[in-house]
mmCIF file of C-alpha atoms in Angstrom:
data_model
loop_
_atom_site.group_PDB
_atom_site.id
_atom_site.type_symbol
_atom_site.label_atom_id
_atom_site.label_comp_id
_atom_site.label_asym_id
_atom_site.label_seq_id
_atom_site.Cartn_x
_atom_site.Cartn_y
_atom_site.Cartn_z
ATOM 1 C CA UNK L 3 -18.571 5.696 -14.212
ATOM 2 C CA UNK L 4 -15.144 6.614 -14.895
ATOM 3 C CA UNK L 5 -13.445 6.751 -18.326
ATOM 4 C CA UNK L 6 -9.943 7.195 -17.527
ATOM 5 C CA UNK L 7 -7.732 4.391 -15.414
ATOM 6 C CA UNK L 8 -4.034 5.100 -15.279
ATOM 7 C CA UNK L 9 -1.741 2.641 -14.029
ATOM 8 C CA UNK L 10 1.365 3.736 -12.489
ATOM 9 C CA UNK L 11 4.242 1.573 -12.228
ATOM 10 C CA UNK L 12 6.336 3.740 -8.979
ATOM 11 C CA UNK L 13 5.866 6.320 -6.915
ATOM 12 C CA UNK L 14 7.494 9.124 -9.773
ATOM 13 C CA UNK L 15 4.240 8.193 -11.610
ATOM 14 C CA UNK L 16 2.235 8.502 -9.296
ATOM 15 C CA UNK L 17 3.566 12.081 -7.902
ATOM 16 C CA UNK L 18 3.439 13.320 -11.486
ATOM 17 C CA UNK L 19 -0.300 11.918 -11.881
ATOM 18 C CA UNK L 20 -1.357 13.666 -8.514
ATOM 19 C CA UNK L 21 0.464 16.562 -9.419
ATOM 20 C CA UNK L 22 -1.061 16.841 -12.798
ATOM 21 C CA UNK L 23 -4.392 16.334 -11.244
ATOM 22 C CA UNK L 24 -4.396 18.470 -8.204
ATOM 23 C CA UNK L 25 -3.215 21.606 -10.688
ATOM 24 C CA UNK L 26 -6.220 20.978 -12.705
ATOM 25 C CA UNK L 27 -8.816 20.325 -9.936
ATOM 26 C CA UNK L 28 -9.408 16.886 -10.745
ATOM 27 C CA UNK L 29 -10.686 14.131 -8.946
ATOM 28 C CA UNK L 30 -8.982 11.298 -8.323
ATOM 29 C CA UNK L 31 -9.784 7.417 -6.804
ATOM 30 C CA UNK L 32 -7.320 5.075 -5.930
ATOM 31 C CA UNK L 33 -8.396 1.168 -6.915
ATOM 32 C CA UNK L 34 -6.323 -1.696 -5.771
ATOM 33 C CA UNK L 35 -7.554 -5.175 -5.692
ATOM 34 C CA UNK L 36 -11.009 -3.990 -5.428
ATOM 35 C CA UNK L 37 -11.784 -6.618 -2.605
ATOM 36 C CA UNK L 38 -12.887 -4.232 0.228
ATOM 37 C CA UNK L 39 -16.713 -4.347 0.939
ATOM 38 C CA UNK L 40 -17.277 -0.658 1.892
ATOM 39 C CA UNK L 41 -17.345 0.828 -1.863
ATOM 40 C CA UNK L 42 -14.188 2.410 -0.630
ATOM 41 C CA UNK L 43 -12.489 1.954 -4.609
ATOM 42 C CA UNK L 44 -15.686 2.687 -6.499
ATOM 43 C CA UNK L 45 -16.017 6.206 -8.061
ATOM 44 C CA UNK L 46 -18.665 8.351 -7.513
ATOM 45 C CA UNK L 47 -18.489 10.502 -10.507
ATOM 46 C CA UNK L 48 -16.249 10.955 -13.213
ATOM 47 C CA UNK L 49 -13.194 10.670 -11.014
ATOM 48 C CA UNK L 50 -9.376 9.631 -12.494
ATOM 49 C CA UNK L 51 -8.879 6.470 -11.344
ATOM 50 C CA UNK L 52 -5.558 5.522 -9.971
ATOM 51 C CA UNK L 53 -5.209 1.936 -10.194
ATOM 52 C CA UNK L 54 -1.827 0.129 -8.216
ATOM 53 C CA UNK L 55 -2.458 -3.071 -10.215
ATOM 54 C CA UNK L 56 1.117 -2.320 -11.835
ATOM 55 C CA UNK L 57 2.851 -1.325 -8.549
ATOM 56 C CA UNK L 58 3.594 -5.252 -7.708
ATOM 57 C CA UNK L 59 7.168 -5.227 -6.858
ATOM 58 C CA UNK L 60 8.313 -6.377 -3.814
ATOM 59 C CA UNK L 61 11.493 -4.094 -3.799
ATOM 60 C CA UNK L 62 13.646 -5.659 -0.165
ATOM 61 C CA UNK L 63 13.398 -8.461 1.850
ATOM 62 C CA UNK L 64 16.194 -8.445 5.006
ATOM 63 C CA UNK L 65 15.756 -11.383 6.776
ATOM 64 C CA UNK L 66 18.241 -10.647 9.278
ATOM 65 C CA UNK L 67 15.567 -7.904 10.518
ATOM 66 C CA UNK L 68 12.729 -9.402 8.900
ATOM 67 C CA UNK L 69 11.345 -6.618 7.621
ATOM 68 C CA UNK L 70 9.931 -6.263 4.017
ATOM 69 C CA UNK L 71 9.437 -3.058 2.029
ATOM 70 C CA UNK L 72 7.283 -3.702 -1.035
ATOM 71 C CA UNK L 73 4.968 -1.740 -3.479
ATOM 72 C CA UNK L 74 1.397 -1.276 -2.836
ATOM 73 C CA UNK L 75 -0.075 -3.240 -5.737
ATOM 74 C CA UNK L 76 1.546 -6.147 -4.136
ATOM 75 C CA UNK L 77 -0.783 -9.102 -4.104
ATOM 76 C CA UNK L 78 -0.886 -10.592 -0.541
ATOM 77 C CA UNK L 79 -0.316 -13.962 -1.270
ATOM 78 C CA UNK L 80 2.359 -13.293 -3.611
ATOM 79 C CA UNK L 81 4.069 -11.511 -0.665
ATOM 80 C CA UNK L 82 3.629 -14.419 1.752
ATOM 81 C CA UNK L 83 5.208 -16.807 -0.863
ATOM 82 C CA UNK L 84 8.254 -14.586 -1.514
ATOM 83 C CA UNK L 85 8.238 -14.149 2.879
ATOM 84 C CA UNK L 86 7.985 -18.056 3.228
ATOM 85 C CA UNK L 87 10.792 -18.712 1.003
ATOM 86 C CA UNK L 88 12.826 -16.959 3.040
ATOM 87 C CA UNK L 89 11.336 -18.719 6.476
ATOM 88 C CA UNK L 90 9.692 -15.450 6.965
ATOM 89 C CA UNK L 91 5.773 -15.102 7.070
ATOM 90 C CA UNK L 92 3.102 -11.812 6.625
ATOM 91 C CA UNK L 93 1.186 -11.695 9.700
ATOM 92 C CA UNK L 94 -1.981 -11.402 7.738
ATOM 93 C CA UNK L 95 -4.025 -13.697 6.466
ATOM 94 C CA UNK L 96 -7.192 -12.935 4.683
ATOM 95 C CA UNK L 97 -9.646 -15.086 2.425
ATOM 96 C CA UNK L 98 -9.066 -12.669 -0.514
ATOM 97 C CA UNK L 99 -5.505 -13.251 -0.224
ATOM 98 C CA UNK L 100 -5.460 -14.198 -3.864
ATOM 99 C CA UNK L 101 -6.552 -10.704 -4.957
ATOM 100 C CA UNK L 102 -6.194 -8.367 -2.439
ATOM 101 C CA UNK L 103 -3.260 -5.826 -2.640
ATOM 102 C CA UNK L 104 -0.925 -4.792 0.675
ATOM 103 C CA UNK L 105 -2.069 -1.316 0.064
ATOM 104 C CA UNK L 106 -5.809 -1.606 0.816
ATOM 105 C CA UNK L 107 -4.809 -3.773 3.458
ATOM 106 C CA UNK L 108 -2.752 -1.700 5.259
ATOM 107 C CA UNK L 109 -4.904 1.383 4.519
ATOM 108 C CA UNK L 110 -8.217 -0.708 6.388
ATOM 109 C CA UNK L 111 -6.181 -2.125 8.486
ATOM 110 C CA UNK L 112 -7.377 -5.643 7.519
ATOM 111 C CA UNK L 113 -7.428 -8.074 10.413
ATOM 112 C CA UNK L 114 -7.764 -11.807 9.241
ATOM 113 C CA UNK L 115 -7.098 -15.437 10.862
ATOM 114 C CA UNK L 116 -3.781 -14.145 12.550
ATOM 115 C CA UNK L 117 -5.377 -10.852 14.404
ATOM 116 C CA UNK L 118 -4.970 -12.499 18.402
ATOM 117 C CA UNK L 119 -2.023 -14.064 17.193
ATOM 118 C CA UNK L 120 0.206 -11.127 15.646
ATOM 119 C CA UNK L 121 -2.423 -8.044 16.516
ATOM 120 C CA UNK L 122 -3.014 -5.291 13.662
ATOM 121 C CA UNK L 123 -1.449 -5.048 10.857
ATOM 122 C CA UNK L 124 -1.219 -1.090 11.546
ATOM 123 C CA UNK L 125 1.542 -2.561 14.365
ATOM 124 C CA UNK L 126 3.220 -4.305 11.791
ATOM 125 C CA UNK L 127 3.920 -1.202 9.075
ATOM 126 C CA UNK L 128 7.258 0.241 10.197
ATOM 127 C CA UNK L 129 7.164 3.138 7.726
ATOM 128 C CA UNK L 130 5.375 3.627 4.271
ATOM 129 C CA UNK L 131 6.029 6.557 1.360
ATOM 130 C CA UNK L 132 3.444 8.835 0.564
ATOM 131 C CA UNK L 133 2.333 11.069 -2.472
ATOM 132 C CA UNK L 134 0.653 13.838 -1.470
ATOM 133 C CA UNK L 135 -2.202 15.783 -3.770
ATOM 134 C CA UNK L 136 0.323 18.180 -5.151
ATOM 135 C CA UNK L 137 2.427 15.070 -6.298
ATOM 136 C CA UNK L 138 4.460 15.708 -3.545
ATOM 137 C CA UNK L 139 6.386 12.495 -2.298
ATOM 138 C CA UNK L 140 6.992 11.720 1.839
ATOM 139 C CA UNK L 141 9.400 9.247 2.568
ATOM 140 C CA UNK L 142 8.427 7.621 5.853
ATOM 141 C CA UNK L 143 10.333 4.321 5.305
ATOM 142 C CA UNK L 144 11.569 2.884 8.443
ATOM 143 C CA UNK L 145 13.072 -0.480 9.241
ATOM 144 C CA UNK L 146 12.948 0.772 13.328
ATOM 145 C CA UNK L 147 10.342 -0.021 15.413
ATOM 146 C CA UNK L 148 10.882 2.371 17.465
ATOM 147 C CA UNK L 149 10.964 6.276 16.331
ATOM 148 C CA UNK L 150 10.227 9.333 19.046
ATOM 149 C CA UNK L 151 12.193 12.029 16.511
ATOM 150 C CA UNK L 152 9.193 13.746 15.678
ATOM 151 C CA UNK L 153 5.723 13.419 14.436
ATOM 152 C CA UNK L 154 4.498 9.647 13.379
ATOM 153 C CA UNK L 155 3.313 10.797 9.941
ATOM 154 C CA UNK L 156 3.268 6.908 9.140
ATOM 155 C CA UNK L 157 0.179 7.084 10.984
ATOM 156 C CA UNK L 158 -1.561 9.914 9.795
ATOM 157 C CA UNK L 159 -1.233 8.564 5.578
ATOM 158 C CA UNK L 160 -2.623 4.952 6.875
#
C-alpha cells in the first residue's frame, strides 16, 4: 500500500516528479482510471504513485485533419463527446468508457466494439510526448501519418 499519490496537472509536473524520483531511487506507479484487469496500476510496495486523474485536458482538436492531441487523464467518453461535436468520432469504444483514461488505453492498446471496423488503436496514435525516468521530456507529437525520418520512438513509449 502506497502512502503518497501526486497528481500532476502537465507534463512539467510530471518531468519534475520523475526527475525528483529517479535522483532518489524511488519507485514510482502510474494510475489512470484504474479500469484495466491485469493489476497493471496497483502498487506492489511502497511505490509513488503517479496518478493522471488531473491531466484531463483535451489541448487541440483540427477537424480539417481530424486529428486530436489531448492529455492522458482524458476520460474516453469525454473525448468522444468533445470529437462528436465536431462530427468527428474516437475509434474506440469500450464499456468502461465512463472511467477509463486515453492513456491506459493507448498504453494496452485497448480494442473495443470498433476493432474490425477502425483496427488498433496503436494505428490510430500519430505521435505522443514522453517523460522519461530522469524527468526528461520527448516530444513525439505528430499530426503525419506517415514519418520514415528516423526511429518510431512513438512506438517504443506505447
Amino acid at each position: 500500500a502506497s502512502r503518497c499519490v501526486l497528481k500532476p496537472r502537465d507534463t512539467h509536473e510530471v518531468a519534475g516528479i520523475l526527475a525528483h524520483c529517479g535522483s532518489r531511487g524511488l519507485a514510482v506507479c502510474p494510475q489512470g482510471g484504474n479500469t484495466g484487469l491485469v493489476g497493471g496500476s496497483v502498487p506492489v510496495f511502497d511505490e509513488v504513485i503517479v496518478s493522471t486523474q488531473l491531466m484531463n485536458k483535451i489541448e487541440n482538436i483540427d477537424t480539417s485533419s481530424g486529428v486530436a492531441v489531448c492529455q492522458s487523464g482524458v476520460v474516453l467518453e469525454q473525448l468522444d463527446r468533445s470529437l462528436a461535436d465536431q462530427g468527428l468520432m474516437v475509434p474506440l469504444d469500450l464499456g468502461a468508457k465512463g472511467s477509463c483514461h486515453i492513456g491506459g488505453n493507448v498504453s494496452t492498446n485497448a480494442g473495443g466494439l470498433r476493432l474490425l471496423r477502425y483496427g488498433s488503436l496503436h494505428g490510430s496514435v500519430l505521435g505522443v510526448e514522453a517523460v522519461l525516468a530522469s524527468g526528461e521530456v520527448v516530444d513525439c507529437l505528430s499530426s503525419m501519418k506517415k514519418d520514415n525520418t528516423g526511429y518510431d520512438l512513438k512506438h517504443l513509449f506505447i
